[in-house]
PDB file of C-alpha atoms in Angstrom:
ATOM      1  CA  SER U  10      49.621  80.037  74.924  1.00  0.00           C
ATOM      2  CA  ARG U  11      48.233  83.003  77.619  1.00  0.00           C
ATOM      3  CA  LEU U  12      46.396  84.522  74.549  1.00  0.00           C
ATOM      4  CA  LEU U  13      44.894  81.172  73.575  1.00  0.00           C
ATOM      5  CA  ARG U  14      43.956  81.012  76.899  1.00  0.00           C
ATOM      6  CA  TRP U  15      42.493  84.259  77.804  1.00  0.00           C
ATOM      7  CA  ARG U  16      40.558  83.620  74.675  1.00  0.00           C
ATOM      8  CA  ARG U  17      39.135  79.790  75.484  1.00  0.00           C
ATOM      9  CA  VAL U  18      38.046  82.570  78.233  1.00  0.00           C
ATOM     10  CA  ALA U  19      36.140  84.585  76.974  1.00  0.00           C
ATOM     11  CA  GLU U  20      34.507  81.679  74.078  1.00  0.00           C
ATOM     12  CA  ALA U  21      33.523  80.421  77.578  1.00  0.00           C
ATOM     13  CA  ALA U  22      32.137  83.084  79.686  1.00  0.00           C
ATOM     14  CA  VAL U  23      29.962  84.518  76.396  1.00  0.00           C
ATOM     15  CA  ALA U  24      28.468  80.639  76.757  1.00  0.00           C
ATOM     16  CA  GLN U  25      27.345  80.914  80.200  1.00  0.00           C
ATOM     17  CA  CYS U  26      26.134  84.118  80.544  1.00  0.00           C
ATOM     18  CA  GLY U  27      24.322  83.316  76.937  1.00  0.00           C
ATOM     19  CA  ARG U  28      26.002  86.501  75.598  1.00  0.00           C
ATOM     20  CA  SER U  29      25.650  87.391  71.634  1.00  0.00           C
ATOM     21  CA  TRP U  30      29.235  88.691  70.709  1.00  0.00           C
ATOM     22  CA  LEU U  31      32.408  87.053  71.951  1.00  0.00           C
ATOM     23  CA  PRO U  32      34.540  90.096  72.595  1.00  0.00           C
ATOM     24  CA  VAL U  33      38.154  90.391  70.596  1.00  0.00           C
ATOM     25  CA  ILE U  34      40.967  89.310  72.695  1.00  0.00           C
ATOM     26  CA  GLU U  35      44.099  90.382  70.772  1.00  0.00           C
ATOM     27  CA  PRO U  36      47.955  89.914  72.083  1.00  0.00           C
ATOM     28  CA  PRO U  37      49.945  92.986  73.778  1.00  0.00           C
ATOM     29  CA  VAL U  38      50.967  95.036  72.084  1.00  0.00           C
ATOM     30  CA  PRO U  39      52.851  98.583  73.261  1.00  0.00           C
ATOM     31  CA  LEU U  40      50.841 101.301  74.788  1.00  0.00           C
ATOM     32  CA  ALA U  41      51.298 103.342  71.245  1.00  0.00           C
ATOM     33  CA  GLN U  42      50.122 100.859  68.245  1.00  0.00           C
ATOM     34  CA  ALA U  43      47.034 100.032  70.466  1.00  0.00           C
ATOM     35  CA  LEU U  44      46.224 103.575  70.886  1.00  0.00           C
ATOM     36  CA  SER U  45      46.144 103.278  66.554  1.00  0.00           C
ATOM     37  CA  HIS U  46      43.718 100.918  66.575  1.00  0.00           C
ATOM     38  CA  LEU U  47      40.903 101.106  68.395  1.00  0.00           C
ATOM     39  CA  PRO U  48      37.391 101.785  67.428  1.00  0.00           C
ATOM     40  CA  GLU U  49      36.019 104.693  67.086  1.00  0.00           C
ATOM     41  CA  GLY U  50      34.071 105.911  69.794  1.00  0.00           C
ATOM     42  CA  PRO U  51      34.965 107.114  73.315  1.00  0.00           C
ATOM     43  CA  VAL U  52      38.619 106.490  74.715  1.00  0.00           C
ATOM     44  CA  LEU U  53      38.722 106.339  78.393  1.00  0.00           C
ATOM     45  CA  VAL U  54      41.788 105.681  79.981  1.00  0.00           C
ATOM     46  CA  PHE U  55      41.133 104.169  83.634  1.00  0.00           C
ATOM     47  CA  THR U  56      44.091 106.171  85.807  1.00  0.00           C
ATOM     48  CA  LEU U  57      45.193 106.351  89.547  1.00  0.00           C
ATOM     49  CA  ASN U  58      46.137 110.117  88.911  1.00  0.00           C
ATOM     50  CA  GLY U  59      44.064 112.595  90.218  1.00  0.00           C
ATOM     51  CA  SER U  60      43.947 114.428  87.699  1.00  0.00           C
ATOM     52  CA  GLY U  61      41.703 112.343  85.428  1.00  0.00           C
ATOM     53  CA  VAL U  62      37.911 113.596  85.109  1.00  0.00           C
ATOM     54  CA  PRO U  63      35.350 111.107  88.031  1.00  0.00           C
ATOM     55  CA  LEU U  64      33.675 108.657  86.552  1.00  0.00           C
ATOM     56  CA  GLU U  65      30.522 109.888  86.617  1.00  0.00           C
ATOM     57  CA  SER U  66      31.197 112.866  84.056  1.00  0.00           C
ATOM     58  CA  ALA U  67      33.205 110.424  81.508  1.00  0.00           C
ATOM     59  CA  LEU U  68      30.081 108.549  81.589  1.00  0.00           C
ATOM     60  CA  LEU U  69      27.991 110.531  80.295  1.00  0.00           C
ATOM     61  CA  ARG U  70      30.707 110.785  77.235  1.00  0.00           C
ATOM     62  CA  LEU U  71      29.355 106.983  76.999  1.00  0.00           C
ATOM     63  CA  ARG U  72      25.710 108.407  75.896  1.00  0.00           C
ATOM     64  CA  GLY U  73      24.791 107.199  72.797  1.00  0.00           C
ATOM     65  CA  ALA U  74      28.166 106.163  71.739  1.00  0.00           C
ATOM     66  CA  GLU U  75      28.065 103.173  69.916  1.00  0.00           C
ATOM     67  CA  ALA U  76      31.113 101.189  70.641  1.00  0.00           C
ATOM     68  CA  ALA U  77      34.042 102.838  73.119  1.00  0.00           C
ATOM     69  CA  ALA U  78      37.675 102.049  74.727  1.00  0.00           C
ATOM     70  CA  VAL U  79      38.244 101.450  77.932  1.00  0.00           C
ATOM     71  CA  LEU U  80      42.059 101.725  78.601  1.00  0.00           C
ATOM     72  CA  ILE U  81      43.641 100.119  81.965  1.00  0.00           C
ATOM     73  CA  GLY U  82      47.384  99.692  83.347  1.00  0.00           C
ATOM     74  CA  PRO U  83      49.462  97.524  84.551  1.00  0.00           C
ATOM     75  CA  GLU U  84      49.543  97.003  88.271  1.00  0.00           C
ATOM     76  CA  GLY U  85      50.650 100.474  89.430  1.00  0.00           C
ATOM     77  CA  ASP U  86      48.730 102.205  86.843  1.00  0.00           C
ATOM     78  CA  PHE U  87      50.106 103.897  83.171  1.00  0.00           C
ATOM     79  CA  THR U  88      53.163 105.767  83.957  1.00  0.00           C
ATOM     80  CA  SER U  89      52.236 109.862  83.636  1.00  0.00           C
ATOM     81  CA  ASP U  90      53.669 109.957  79.914  1.00  0.00           C
ATOM     82  CA  GLU U  91      51.377 106.671  78.759  1.00  0.00           C
ATOM     83  CA  VAL U  92      48.754 108.702  79.824  1.00  0.00           C
ATOM     84  CA  ALA U  93      49.565 111.765  78.068  1.00  0.00           C
ATOM     85  CA  LEU U  94      50.083 109.837  75.405  1.00  0.00           C
ATOM     86  CA  ALA U  95      46.197 108.565  75.536  1.00  0.00           C
ATOM     87  CA  VAL U  96      44.674 111.421  75.881  1.00  0.00           C
ATOM     88  CA  ARG U  97      46.622 112.971  72.955  1.00  0.00           C
ATOM     89  CA  ALA U  98      45.303 110.499  70.789  1.00  0.00           C
ATOM     90  CA  GLY U  99      41.431 111.010  72.100  1.00  0.00           C
ATOM     91  CA  GLY U 100      41.728 109.289  75.056  1.00  0.00           C
ATOM     92  CA  VAL U 101      39.720 110.725  78.756  1.00  0.00           C
ATOM     93  CA  ALA U 102      41.913 110.218  81.784  1.00  0.00           C
ATOM     94  CA  VAL U 103      39.493 108.779  84.104  1.00  0.00           C
ATOM     95  CA  ARG U 104      39.601 108.362  87.536  1.00  0.00           C
ATOM     96  CA  PHE U 105      37.997 105.276  89.380  1.00  0.00           C
ATOM     97  CA  GLY U 106      37.370 106.482  92.790  1.00  0.00           C
ATOM     98  CA  GLY U 107      39.980 105.888  95.502  1.00  0.00           C
ATOM     99  CA  ALA U 108      40.140 102.315  95.652  1.00  0.00           C
ATOM    100  CA  VAL U 109      42.504 100.588  94.060  1.00  0.00           C
ATOM    101  CA  LEU U 110      41.931  97.547  92.331  1.00  0.00           C
ATOM    102  CA  ARG U 111      44.255  94.809  90.245  1.00  0.00           C
ATOM    103  CA  SER U 112      43.860  94.991  86.602  1.00  0.00           C
ATOM    104  CA  GLU U 113      41.695  91.842  86.332  1.00  0.00           C
ATOM    105  CA  THR U 114      39.075  92.924  89.060  1.00  0.00           C
ATOM    106  CA  ALA U 115      39.452  96.549  87.330  1.00  0.00           C
ATOM    107  CA  ALA U 116      38.338  95.499  84.123  1.00  0.00           C
ATOM    108  CA  VAL U 117      35.556  93.410  85.844  1.00  0.00           C
ATOM    109  CA  ALA U 118      34.699  96.433  87.549  1.00  0.00           C
ATOM    110  CA  VAL U 119      35.038  98.612  84.942  1.00  0.00           C
ATOM    111  CA  LEU U 120      32.665  96.619  82.294  1.00  0.00           C
ATOM    112  CA  ALA U 121      29.877  95.874  85.524  1.00  0.00           C
ATOM    113  CA  VAL U 122      29.794 100.087  85.575  1.00  0.00           C
ATOM    114  CA  LEU U 123      29.939 100.751  81.789  1.00  0.00           C
ATOM    115  CA  GLN U 124      26.492  98.008  81.194  1.00  0.00           C
ATOM    116  CA  GLN U 125      24.936  99.496  84.545  1.00  0.00           C
ATOM    117  CA  SER U 126      24.632 102.634  83.631  1.00  0.00           C
ATOM    118  CA  VAL U 127      24.939 102.774  79.267  1.00  0.00           C
ATOM    119  CA  GLY U 128      24.103  98.798  78.593  1.00  0.00           C
ATOM    120  CA  ALA U 129      26.245  96.924  76.214  1.00  0.00           C
ATOM    121  CA  LEU U 130      28.142  98.763  73.987  1.00  0.00           C
TER     122      LEU U 130
END
């Protein structure tokens, strides 16, 4: 029922904003499974871990990309093992400033930054 709700919210948001594409909302899966199904293109793994690259550097990787994947962890962040798994799968660990945001707020903030910086992917 949550998945259906998320999809209805996405449909309503697309209609309200006049967007031309509907984001795909998939059911939650383990991280390893999600990593094996990502589209071609850059994969940005947002983390509170200080070892990630600054957001500005990560944005440079998106220039010219037709698609990208953004991974935002649960409350409290990804574990270091999860970040390492995503990096081994081709992702880039990215620091998103010093603010700690709720997962749903971080998703909106990241998408707004990406939209402003590189346009719609």
